[in-house]
CSV table of C-alpha atoms (C1' of nucleotides) in Angstrom, one decimal:
chain,number,residue,atom,x,y,z
A,293,MET,CA,-28.3,13.2,-13.4
A,294,LYS,CA,-29.2,9.6,-12.9
A,295,MET,CA,-27.1,6.7,-11.8
A,296,ALA,CA,-26.3,5.5,-15.4
A,297,LEU,CA,-25.0,8.9,-16.4
A,298,LEU,CA,-23.1,9.3,-13.1
A,299,SER,CA,-21.4,6.0,-13.9
A,300,SER,CA,-20.6,6.7,-17.5
A,301,SER,CA,-19.3,10.2,-16.9
A,302,SER,CA,-17.1,9.1,-14.0
A,303,GLY,CA,-16.0,5.8,-15.6
A,304,ILE,CA,-16.9,3.9,-12.4
A,305,ALA,CA,-19.2,0.9,-12.6
A,306,VAL,CA,-22.7,1.3,-11.2
A,307,ALA,CA,-22.1,-1.5,-8.7
A,308,THR,CA,-19.0,0.3,-7.4
A,309,ILE,CA,-20.9,3.6,-7.0
A,310,LYS,CA,-23.6,1.8,-5.0
A,311,TYR,CA,-20.8,0.3,-2.9
A,312,TYR,CA,-19.4,3.8,-2.2
A,313,LEU,CA,-22.9,4.9,-1.3
A,314,ARG,CA,-23.3,2.0,1.1
A,315,GLU,CA,-19.9,2.8,2.7
A,316,GLY,CA,-20.8,6.4,3.1
A,317,LEU,CA,-18.0,7.6,0.9
A,318,LEU,CA,-20.5,9.2,-1.4
A,319,PRO,CA,-23.5,11.1,-0.1
A,320,ALA,CA,-26.9,9.8,-1.2
A,321,GLY,CA,-28.6,11.5,-4.2
A,322,GLU,CA,-31.7,13.6,-4.0
A,323,ARG,CA,-34.6,11.2,-3.6
A,324,HIS,CA,-37.7,11.3,-5.8
A,325,GLY,CA,-39.5,8.1,-4.8
A,326,PRO,CA,-38.7,4.7,-3.4
A,327,ASN,CA,-36.4,3.8,-6.3
A,328,GLN,CA,-35.4,7.1,-7.8
A,329,ALA,CA,-32.7,9.5,-7.0
A,330,LEU,CA,-30.8,12.2,-8.8
A,331,TYR,CA,-27.1,13.1,-8.5
A,332,GLY,CA,-25.5,16.4,-9.1
A,333,PRO,CA,-22.1,17.6,-10.3
A,334,GLU,CA,-20.9,17.5,-6.7
A,335,HIS,CA,-21.3,13.7,-6.8
A,336,LEU,CA,-19.2,13.5,-9.9
A,337,ARG,CA,-16.5,15.6,-8.3
A,338,ARG,CA,-16.7,13.6,-5.1
A,339,LEU,CA,-16.1,10.4,-7.2
A,340,ARG,CA,-13.1,12.0,-8.7
A,341,VAL,CA,-11.7,12.8,-5.2
A,342,ILE,CA,-12.4,9.2,-4.2
A,343,ARG,CA,-10.6,7.8,-7.1
A,344,GLY,CA,-7.7,10.1,-6.6
A,345,LEU,CA,-7.3,9.2,-3.0
A,346,LEU,CA,-7.6,5.4,-3.8
A,347,ASP,CA,-5.6,5.1,-7.0
A,348,VAL,CA,-3.0,7.9,-6.8
A,349,GLY,CA,-2.8,8.3,-3.0
A,350,GLY,CA,-3.1,4.5,-2.4
A,351,LEU,CA,-5.5,4.9,0.5
A,352,SER,CA,-7.9,2.3,1.6
A,353,ILE,CA,-11.6,2.8,1.5
A,354,ALA,CA,-11.6,3.4,5.3
A,355,ALA,CA,-8.8,5.9,5.1
A,356,ALA,CA,-10.4,7.7,2.2
A,357,HIS,CA,-13.6,7.9,4.4
A,358,ARG,CA,-11.7,9.5,7.2
A,359,VAL,CA,-10.1,12.2,5.1
A,360,ILE,CA,-13.3,13.0,3.2
A,361,ASP,CA,-15.0,13.4,6.5
A,362,ALA,CA,-12.2,15.8,7.4
A,363,ILE,CA,-12.8,17.8,4.3
A,364,ASP,CA,-16.6,18.0,4.9
A,365,SER,CA,-16.5,18.9,8.6
A,366,ASP,CA,-15.3,22.3,9.4
A,367,LEU,CA,-12.7,21.7,12.0
A,368,GLY,CA,-9.8,24.1,12.1
A,369,LEU,CA,-7.0,23.8,9.6
A,370,ALA,CA,-4.6,22.4,12.1
A,371,HIS,CA,-7.0,19.7,13.2
A,372,THR,CA,-7.7,18.8,9.6
A,373,PHE,CA,-4.0,18.6,8.9
A,374,GLU,CA,-3.6,16.2,11.8
A,375,ILE,CA,-6.3,13.9,10.5
A,376,ALA,CA,-4.8,13.9,7.1
A,377,GLN,CA,-1.4,13.2,8.4
A,378,ARG,CA,-2.5,10.4,10.7
A,379,THR,CA,-4.6,8.8,7.9
A,380,VAL,CA,-1.8,8.6,5.4
A,381,SER,CA,0.7,7.4,8.0
A,382,ALA,CA,0.6,3.7,8.8
A,383,GLU,CA,0.1,2.8,12.4
A,384,ILE,CA,3.4,1.9,13.9
A,385,GLU,CA,3.9,-0.5,16.8
A,386,PRO,CA,6.2,1.2,19.3
A,387,ASP,CA,8.3,-1.9,19.7
A,388,SER,CA,9.3,-1.9,16.1
A,389,VAL,CA,11.2,1.3,16.7
A,390,SER,CA,14.5,1.4,18.6
A,391,PRO,CA,14.8,4.2,21.1
A,392,ALA,CA,18.1,5.1,19.6
A,393,SER,CA,16.5,5.8,16.3
A,394,VAL,CA,13.9,8.1,17.9
A,395,THR,CA,16.8,9.9,19.5
A,396,ARG,CA,18.5,10.2,16.2
A,397,VAL,CA,15.4,11.6,14.6
A,398,ASP,CA,14.9,14.1,17.5
A,399,GLU,CA,18.5,15.3,17.0
A,400,LEU,CA,17.9,15.6,13.3
A,401,LEU,CA,14.8,17.7,13.9
A,402,SER,CA,16.3,19.8,16.7
A,403,GLY,CA,15.3,23.3,16.1
A,404,TRP,CA,12.0,22.2,14.6
A,405,HIS,CA,8.9,22.5,16.6
A,406,VAL,CA,7.5,19.0,16.3
A,407,SER,CA,5.2,17.4,18.9
A,408,PRO,CA,6.3,14.0,20.3
A,409,ASP,CA,3.3,12.3,18.8
A,410,ASN,CA,3.7,13.7,15.3
A,411,PRO,CA,3.1,10.6,13.1
A,412,GLY,CA,6.1,11.4,11.0
A,413,ARG,CA,8.5,11.4,13.9
A,414,LEU,CA,7.9,7.7,14.7
A,415,ALA,CA,7.6,6.8,11.1
A,416,ALA,CA,11.1,8.3,10.4
A,417,ALA,CA,12.5,6.5,13.4
A,418,ARG,CA,11.0,3.3,12.1
A,419,VAL,CA,12.8,3.7,8.8
A,420,LEU,CA,16.1,4.4,10.6
A,421,THR,CA,15.5,1.3,12.8
A,422,THR,CA,15.2,-0.8,9.6
A,423,PHE,CA,18.4,0.5,8.3
A,424,ASP,CA,20.1,-0.2,11.6
A,425,ASP,CA,18.7,-3.8,11.6
A,426,LEU,CA,20.4,-4.2,8.2
A,427,GLY,CA,23.7,-3.1,9.6
A,428,GLN,CA,23.8,-0.2,7.3
A,429,PRO,CA,26.8,2.1,7.8
A,430,ASP,CA,26.5,5.6,9.0
A,431,LEU,CA,23.7,7.4,7.2
A,432,SER,CA,24.6,10.9,8.6
A,433,GLY,CA,25.5,12.0,5.1
A,434,TRP,CA,22.3,10.9,3.7
A,435,VAL,CA,19.4,11.7,6.0
A,436,PRO,CA,20.0,15.4,6.7
A,437,GLY,CA,19.5,16.0,3.0
A,438,TYR,CA,16.1,14.5,3.3
A,439,ALA,CA,15.2,16.7,6.2
A,440,ALA,CA,16.3,19.8,4.4
A,441,ALA,CA,14.3,18.8,1.3
A,442,ALA,CA,11.3,17.9,3.5
A,443,LEU,CA,11.4,21.4,5.0
A,444,ALA,CA,11.5,23.0,1.6
A,445,VAL,CA,8.5,20.9,0.5
A,446,ALA,CA,6.6,21.7,3.7
A,447,GLU,CA,7.2,25.4,3.0
A,448,ALA,CA,5.8,25.0,-0.5
A,449,ASP,CA,2.8,23.1,1.0
A,450,LEU,CA,2.0,25.9,3.4
A,451,ASP,CA,2.5,28.5,0.8
A,452,GLU,CA,0.0,26.8,-1.5
A,453,ILE,CA,-2.5,26.6,1.4
A,454,ASP,CA,-2.0,30.2,2.2
A,455,ALA,CA,-2.5,31.1,-1.4
A,456,ARG,CA,-6.1,29.7,-1.3
A,457,ASP,CA,-8.5,32.4,-0.4
A,458,ASP,CA,-11.5,30.6,1.0
A,459,ARG,CA,-11.5,28.2,3.9
A,460,GLU,CA,-13.1,25.4,1.9
A,461,SER,CA,-10.3,25.5,-0.7
A,462,LYS,CA,-7.7,25.6,2.0
A,463,THR,CA,-9.1,22.6,3.8
A,464,GLU,CA,-9.3,20.7,0.5
A,465,MET,CA,-5.7,21.5,-0.3
A,466,VAL,CA,-4.6,20.4,3.2
A,467,VAL,CA,-6.1,17.0,2.7
A,468,ILE,CA,-5.5,16.4,-1.0
A,469,GLY,CA,-2.1,17.9,-0.9
A,470,THR,CA,-1.0,15.8,2.1
A,471,VAL,CA,-2.2,12.6,0.3
A,472,LEU,CA,-1.1,13.4,-3.3
A,473,GLY,CA,2.0,15.3,-2.3
A,474,ASP,CA,3.7,12.1,-1.2
A,475,ALA,CA,3.0,10.5,-4.6
A,476,LEU,CA,4.1,13.6,-6.5
A,477,PHE,CA,7.4,13.8,-4.6
A,478,ALA,CA,8.1,10.1,-5.0
A,479,ALA,CA,7.5,10.4,-8.8
A,480,LEU,CA,9.7,13.4,-9.1
A,481,ARG,CA,12.4,11.7,-7.1
A,482,ARG,CA,12.5,8.9,-9.7
A,483,ALA,CA,12.9,11.4,-12.5
A,484,ALA,CA,15.6,13.3,-10.6
A,485,GLN,CA,17.5,10.1,-9.8
A,486,GLU,CA,17.7,9.3,-13.4
A,487,HIS,CA,18.8,12.8,-14.2
A,488,VAL,CA,21.5,13.0,-11.6
A,489,SER,CA,22.7,9.5,-12.4
A,490,VAL,CA,23.1,10.4,-16.1
A,491,GLN,CA,24.6,13.7,-15.2
A,492,ARG,CA,27.3,12.0,-13.1
A,493,TYR,CA,28.1,8.8,-15.0
A,494,SER,CA,27.3,9.3,-18.6
A,495,PRO,CA,27.2,13.1,-19.2
A,496,PRO,CA,25.9,14.1,-22.6
A,497,SER,CA,28.7,15.1,-24.9
A,498,PRO,CA,29.5,18.7,-23.9
B,68,MET,CA,20.4,-22.4,13.4
B,69,LYS,CA,17.1,-24.3,13.2
B,70,MET,CA,13.7,-23.1,12.1
B,71,ALA,CA,12.5,-22.4,15.7
B,72,LEU,CA,15.4,-20.2,16.4
B,73,LEU,CA,15.2,-18.4,13.1
B,74,SER,CA,11.6,-17.7,13.9
B,75,SER,CA,12.1,-16.5,17.4
B,76,SER,CA,15.1,-14.3,16.6
B,77,SER,CA,13.3,-12.7,13.7
B,78,GLY,CA,9.9,-12.5,15.3
B,79,ILE,CA,8.3,-14.0,12.3
B,80,ALA,CA,6.0,-17.1,12.7
B,81,VAL,CA,7.3,-20.4,11.5
B,82,ALA,CA,4.4,-20.8,9.1
B,83,THR,CA,5.1,-17.4,7.6
B,84,ILE,CA,8.8,-18.2,7.1
B,85,LYS,CA,7.8,-21.4,5.4
B,86,TYR,CA,5.5,-19.3,3.2
B,87,TYR,CA,8.4,-17.0,2.3
B,88,LEU,CA,10.5,-20.1,1.5
B,89,ARG,CA,7.7,-21.4,-0.8
B,90,GLU,CA,7.5,-18.1,-2.5
B,91,GLY,CA,11.2,-18.0,-3.1
B,92,LEU,CA,11.7,-14.8,-1.1
B,93,LEU,CA,14.0,-16.6,1.3
B,94,PRO,CA,16.5,-19.1,0.0
B,95,ALA,CA,16.3,-22.7,1.3
B,96,GLY,CA,18.4,-23.7,4.3
B,97,GLU,CA,21.3,-26.1,4.2
B,98,ARG,CA,19.7,-29.6,4.0
B,99,HIS,CA,20.7,-32.4,6.4
B,100,GLY,CA,18.1,-35.0,5.7
B,101,PRO,CA,14.5,-35.2,4.5
B,102,ASN,CA,13.2,-33.0,7.3
B,103,GLN,CA,16.2,-31.2,8.5
B,104,ALA,CA,17.7,-27.9,7.4
B,105,LEU,CA,20.0,-25.3,8.9
B,106,TYR,CA,19.7,-21.6,8.5
B,107,GLY,CA,22.5,-19.1,8.9
B,108,PRO,CA,22.8,-15.4,9.8
B,109,GLU,CA,22.2,-14.5,6.1
B,110,HIS,CA,18.7,-16.0,6.4
B,111,LEU,CA,18.0,-13.8,9.4
B,112,ARG,CA,19.3,-10.8,7.6
B,113,ARG,CA,17.2,-11.6,4.6
B,114,LEU,CA,14.1,-11.8,6.7
B,115,ARG,CA,14.9,-8.4,8.0
B,116,VAL,CA,15.2,-7.1,4.5
B,117,ILE,CA,11.9,-8.7,3.6
B,118,ARG,CA,10.1,-7.2,6.6
B,119,GLY,CA,11.5,-3.8,5.9
B,120,LEU,CA,10.4,-4.0,2.3
B,121,LEU,CA,6.9,-5.2,3.2
B,122,ASP,CA,6.2,-3.2,6.4
B,123,VAL,CA,8.1,0.0,5.9
B,124,GLY,CA,8.3,0.1,2.1
B,125,GLY,CA,4.7,-1.2,1.7
B,126,LEU,CA,5.7,-3.5,-1.1
B,127,SER,CA,3.7,-6.6,-2.0
B,128,ILE,CA,5.3,-10.1,-1.8
B,129,ALA,CA,5.7,-10.1,-5.6
B,130,ALA,CA,7.4,-6.7,-5.6
B,131,ALA,CA,9.7,-7.6,-2.8
B,132,HIS,CA,10.6,-10.7,-4.8
B,133,ARG,CA,11.6,-8.6,-7.7
B,134,VAL,CA,13.8,-6.2,-5.8
B,135,ILE,CA,15.5,-9.0,-3.8
B,136,ASP,CA,16.3,-10.7,-7.1
B,137,ALA,CA,17.8,-7.4,-8.3
B,138,ILE,CA,20.0,-7.3,-5.2
B,139,ASP,CA,21.1,-10.8,-5.7
B,140,SER,CA,21.9,-10.7,-9.4
B,141,ASP,CA,24.8,-8.6,-10.5
B,142,LEU,CA,23.4,-6.4,-13.1
B,143,GLY,CA,24.9,-3.0,-13.5
B,144,LEU,CA,23.9,-0.3,-11.0
B,145,ALA,CA,21.9,1.5,-13.6
B,146,HIS,CA,19.9,-1.6,-14.4
B,147,THR,CA,19.3,-2.3,-10.7
B,148,PHE,CA,18.2,1.2,-10.3
B,149,GLU,CA,15.6,0.8,-13.0
B,150,ILE,CA,14.2,-2.4,-11.6
B,151,ALA,CA,13.9,-0.8,-8.1
B,152,GLN,CA,12.2,2.2,-9.6
B,153,ARG,CA,9.8,0.3,-11.7
B,154,THR,CA,8.9,-2.0,-8.8
B,155,VAL,CA,8.0,0.8,-6.3
B,156,SER,CA,6.1,2.6,-9.0
B,157,ALA,CA,2.6,1.5,-9.5
B,158,GLU,CA,1.7,0.6,-13.1
B,159,ILE,CA,-0.2,3.5,-14.7
B,160,GLU,CA,-2.7,3.1,-17.5
B,161,PRO,CA,-1.8,5.7,-20.1
B,162,ASP,CA,-5.4,6.9,-20.5
B,163,SER,CA,-5.6,7.9,-16.8
B,164,VAL,CA,-3.0,10.6,-17.7
B,165,SER,CA,-3.9,13.7,-19.7
B,166,PRO,CA,-1.4,14.6,-22.4
B,167,ALA,CA,-1.5,18.2,-21.1
B,168,SER,CA,-0.2,16.9,-17.7
B,169,VAL,CA,2.6,15.1,-19.4
B,170,THR,CA,3.6,18.2,-21.2
B,171,ARG,CA,3.5,20.1,-18.0
B,172,VAL,CA,5.8,17.6,-16.3
B,173,ASP,CA,8.2,17.7,-19.3
B,174,GLU,CA,8.3,21.5,-19.0
B,175,LEU,CA,8.9,21.2,-15.3
B,176,LEU,CA,11.8,18.8,-16.0
B,177,SER,CA,13.2,20.6,-18.9
B,178,GLY,CA,17.0,20.7,-18.4
B,179,TRP,CA,16.8,17.3,-16.7
B,180,HIS,CA,17.9,14.2,-18.6
B,181,VAL,CA,15.0,11.9,-18.1
B,182,SER,CA,14.0,9.2,-20.6
B,183,PRO,CA,10.4,9.2,-21.8
B,184,ASP,CA,9.7,5.9,-20.1
B,185,ASN,CA,11.0,6.9,-16.7
B,186,PRO,CA,8.3,5.6,-14.3
B,187,GLY,CA,8.3,8.8,-12.3
B,188,ARG,CA,7.5,11.0,-15.4
B,189,LEU,CA,4.1,9.3,-16.0
B,190,ALA,CA,3.4,9.0,-12.3
B,191,ALA,CA,4.0,12.7,-11.7
B,192,ALA,CA,1.7,13.5,-14.7
B,193,ARG,CA,-0.9,11.2,-13.2
B,194,VAL,CA,-0.9,13.3,-10.0
B,195,LEU,CA,-1.2,16.5,-12.0
B,196,THR,CA,-4.1,15.0,-14.0
B,197,THR,CA,-5.9,14.2,-10.7
B,198,PHE,CA,-5.5,17.8,-9.5
B,199,ASP,CA,-6.8,19.0,-12.9
B,200,ASP,CA,-9.8,16.7,-12.6
B,201,LEU,CA,-10.6,18.3,-9.3
B,202,GLY,CA,-10.4,21.7,-10.9
B,203,GLN,CA,-7.6,22.8,-8.7
B,204,PRO,CA,-6.3,26.2,-9.5
B,205,ASP,CA,-2.9,26.9,-10.9
B,206,LEU,CA,-0.3,24.8,-9.1
B,207,SER,CA,2.7,26.5,-10.6
B,208,GLY,CA,3.7,27.9,-7.3
B,209,TRP,CA,3.6,24.5,-5.6
B,210,VAL,CA,5.0,21.9,-7.9
B,211,PRO,CA,8.4,23.5,-8.8
B,212,GLY,CA,9.3,23.4,-5.1
B,213,TYR,CA,8.7,19.7,-5.2
B,214,ALA,CA,11.0,19.3,-8.2
B,215,ALA,CA,13.8,21.2,-6.6
B,216,ALA,CA,13.5,19.2,-3.4
B,217,ALA,CA,13.4,15.9,-5.4
B,218,LEU,CA,16.6,17.0,-7.1
B,219,ALA,CA,18.3,17.6,-3.8
B,220,VAL,CA,17.2,14.3,-2.5
B,221,ALA,CA,18.4,12.5,-5.6
B,222,GLU,CA,21.8,14.1,-5.2
B,223,ALA,CA,21.8,12.8,-1.6
B,224,ASP,CA,20.8,9.4,-2.8
B,225,LEU,CA,23.6,9.3,-5.4
B,226,ASP,CA,26.1,10.7,-2.9
B,227,GLU,CA,25.3,7.9,-0.5
B,228,ILE,CA,25.6,5.2,-3.2
B,229,ASP,CA,29.0,6.7,-4.2
B,230,ALA,CA,30.1,6.6,-0.7
B,231,ARG,CA,29.8,2.9,-0.5
B,232,ASP,CA,33.0,1.1,-1.5
B,233,ASP,CA,32.0,-2.3,-2.7
B,234,ARG,CA,29.6,-3.1,-5.5
B,235,GLU,CA,27.4,-5.3,-3.3
B,236,SER,CA,26.9,-2.5,-0.8
B,237,LYS,CA,26.1,0.0,-3.6
B,238,THR,CA,23.6,-2.4,-5.1
B,239,GLU,CA,21.9,-2.8,-1.8
B,240,MET,CA,21.7,0.9,-1.1
B,241,VAL,CA,20.2,1.4,-4.6
B,242,VAL,CA,17.4,-0.9,-3.9
B,243,ILE,CA,16.8,-0.3,-0.2
B,244,GLY,CA,17.3,3.4,-0.5
B,245,THR,CA,14.9,3.6,-3.4
B,246,VAL,CA,12.2,1.8,-1.4
B,247,LEU,CA,12.7,3.2,2.1
B,248,GLY,CA,13.7,6.6,0.9
B,249,ASP,CA,10.1,7.3,-0.1
B,250,ALA,CA,8.9,6.4,3.4
B,251,LEU,CA,11.7,8.4,5.0
B,252,PHE,CA,10.8,11.5,3.0
B,253,ALA,CA,7.1,11.2,3.6
B,254,ALA,CA,7.7,10.9,7.3
B,255,LEU,CA,10.0,13.9,7.5
B,256,ARG,CA,7.5,15.9,5.5
B,257,ARG,CA,4.9,15.3,8.2
B,258,ALA,CA,7.3,16.6,10.8
B,259,ALA,CA,8.3,19.5,8.7
B,260,GLN,CA,4.7,20.4,8.0
B,261,GLU,CA,4.0,20.6,11.7
B,262,HIS,CA,7.1,22.7,12.2
B,263,VAL,CA,6.4,25.2,9.5
B,264,SER,CA,2.8,25.4,10.5
B,265,VAL,CA,3.6,26.2,14.1
B,266,GLN,CA,6.3,28.6,12.9
B,267,ARG,CA,3.9,30.5,10.8
B,268,TYR,CA,0.7,30.5,12.8
B,269,SER,CA,1.5,30.1,16.4
B,270,PRO,CA,5.2,31.0,16.8
B,271,PRO,CA,6.6,30.3,20.2
B,272,SER,CA,6.9,33.5,22.3
B,273,PRO,CA,10.1,35.2,21.0
C,91,DG,C1',-48.1,-1.5,-22.2
C,92,DT,C1',-43.9,-3.4,-22.5
C,93,DT,C1',-39.1,-2.9,-21.9
C,94,DA,C1',-35.3,-0.7,-19.5
C,95,DT,C1',-33.6,1.2,-15.5
C,96,DC,C1',-33.7,2.4,-10.7
C,97,DG,C1',-32.5,1.9,-5.5
C,98,DG,C1',-31.6,-1.3,-2.1
C,99,DA,C1',-30.4,-5.7,-0.1
C,100,DT,C1',-27.6,-9.6,-0.1
C,101,DA,C1',-24.5,-12.8,-1.6
C,102,DG,C1',-20.6,-14.0,-4.2
C,103,DT,C1',-15.8,-13.3,-6.4
C,104,DG,C1',-10.8,-12.7,-6.6
C,105,DC,C1',-6.8,-11.7,-4.7
C,106,DA,C1',-3.1,-11.2,-1.3
C,107,DA,C1',-0.9,-12.6,2.8
C,108,DC,C1',-0.8,-15.4,5.8
C,109,DT,C1',-2.3,-19.6,9.1
C,110,DG,C1',-3.4,-24.3,10.4
C,111,DT,C1',-3.3,-29.1,9.7
C,112,DC,C1',-1.3,-33.4,8.3
C,113,DT,C1',2.4,-36.9,7.6
C,114,DA,C1',6.6,-39.0,7.7
C,115,DT,C1',10.6,-38.4,9.5
C,116,DA,C1',14.5,-36.9,12.8
C,117,DC,C1',16.4,-34.9,17.0
C,118,DC,C1',16.9,-34.7,21.9
C,119,DC,C1',16.5,-35.6,26.9
C,120,DG,C1',16.1,-38.5,30.5
D,235,DC,C1',16.5,-46.3,24.0
D,236,DG,C1',11.9,-44.5,24.0
D,237,DG,C1',8.6,-40.9,24.1
D,238,DG,C1',7.7,-36.1,23.5
D,239,DT,C1',8.9,-32.4,20.5
D,240,DA,C1',10.5,-30.3,16.2
D,241,DT,C1',11.0,-30.4,11.3
D,242,DA,C1',10.1,-30.1,5.9
D,243,DG,C1',6.9,-30.1,2.7
D,244,DA,C1',2.2,-30.4,0.9
D,245,DC,C1',-2.1,-28.5,0.9
D,246,DA,C1',-6.3,-26.6,2.6
D,247,DG,C1',-8.4,-22.9,5.3
D,248,DT,C1',-8.8,-18.1,7.0
D,249,DT,C1',-9.0,-13.2,7.0
D,250,DG,C1',-9.7,-8.7,5.0
D,251,DC,C1',-10.4,-5.8,1.3
D,252,DA,C1',-12.5,-4.0,-2.8
D,253,DC,C1',-15.3,-4.8,-5.5
D,254,DT,C1',-19.1,-7.4,-8.6
D,255,DA,C1',-23.4,-10.0,-9.5
D,256,DT,C1',-28.0,-11.2,-8.8
D,257,DC,C1',-32.4,-10.4,-7.4
D,258,DC,C1',-36.6,-7.7,-6.2
D,259,DG,C1',-40.3,-4.7,-6.5
D,260,DA,C1',-41.1,0.0,-8.3
D,261,DT,C1',-40.8,3.4,-11.7
D,262,DA,C1',-39.6,5.7,-16.0
D,263,DA,C1',-39.2,5.9,-21.1
D,264,DC,C1',-40.9,5.1,-25.3
DNA sequence: GTTATCGGATAGTGCAACTGTCTATACCCG
DNA sequence: CGGGTATAGACAGTTGCACTATCCGATAAC
């Protein structure tokens, strides 16, 4: 298919597709002359992946580039996982995190096998530091529930990856699932908050 | 305290604080002349809230403004909740969501009391639509786990809000918890993923 | 053969979040 | 009490990102 069709069937402007080509997000089409190239269904699909990562996952172009590279290259699953995790996690300056918060996170995660440079470990500590800075009272009734839920979700994530049969599909689920899973959970949390709130404070007539 | 001290004790540049004042994110100091004003501890605290919302919660200035206004005004808790939820949820164009995905979300949430315009409902459907567009296989083994976890987290959220005694503290937890809770869960998910992954594929010698 | 479209290069746009400069004051230390 | 520093407020400038527009020479479609 040609550029015009690729554009119309993806809903993305020609200029934008050319931009993605320049940035290396989208592989070049099959060349047939100095100003001719053909694109296949894999380009269309790739464009959908890109839009999903950008619009739903909220990634930047650079971040999307990194995770797409991770899908394309055949590193091991563990390595792919790490790239996906690091890409979706914002870089955290160590001095924005109090050592006490890190300790609290480590206690919370005691029993878990988590390496010291897991991006989530510092990110969680950063959140707790922010609560501390705001003088929030004891959150020990709140945070453990999050950890338990995160564990359940991680089990579901790994189950889903296990359920894929070929390596390529596993890799893709690792990356897409890591990125879109955050969005999915956040969305369901909103719904659940309304449900629980109604349940508790204005229960439907029994 | 004066501007210089407010800046140094918050770690935020004077020019940036002035910018927040202009934008109405930070209330003006107590005036003592045409070029003098004094700031109190509440300004310092407010700056910490702002940085938390921006850096940890990833909100824009405009979004931070909305939720801060929600904290300041004394709307009911339910209304505050709604503002917080809508602010952290990106606006979704309805035609980026397939009706089938909405139906699937509604089935997933059957038994929950969720209004049709809950921001999470559409956002969840958007994520499912993206998976559909990528031709992902059946996700019925994956998504329900997310819903269950989201319910558990929402219970923890409401428990924590209930545990606060005064209205002001409840309101603040509604807003800050909604915004930072997403970040906290995402971080703990990263840690849990590593834990479960290690547990399954390279268990420590027993 | 003429009109439309193509790939590629380059420049420009719009927005968000600051950052820097300027001016007329006011404070503060010696 | 005087000179250096700080201040509020106005406004322009900067940076980075994600596009978007324009142009060119070549090719395709009718």
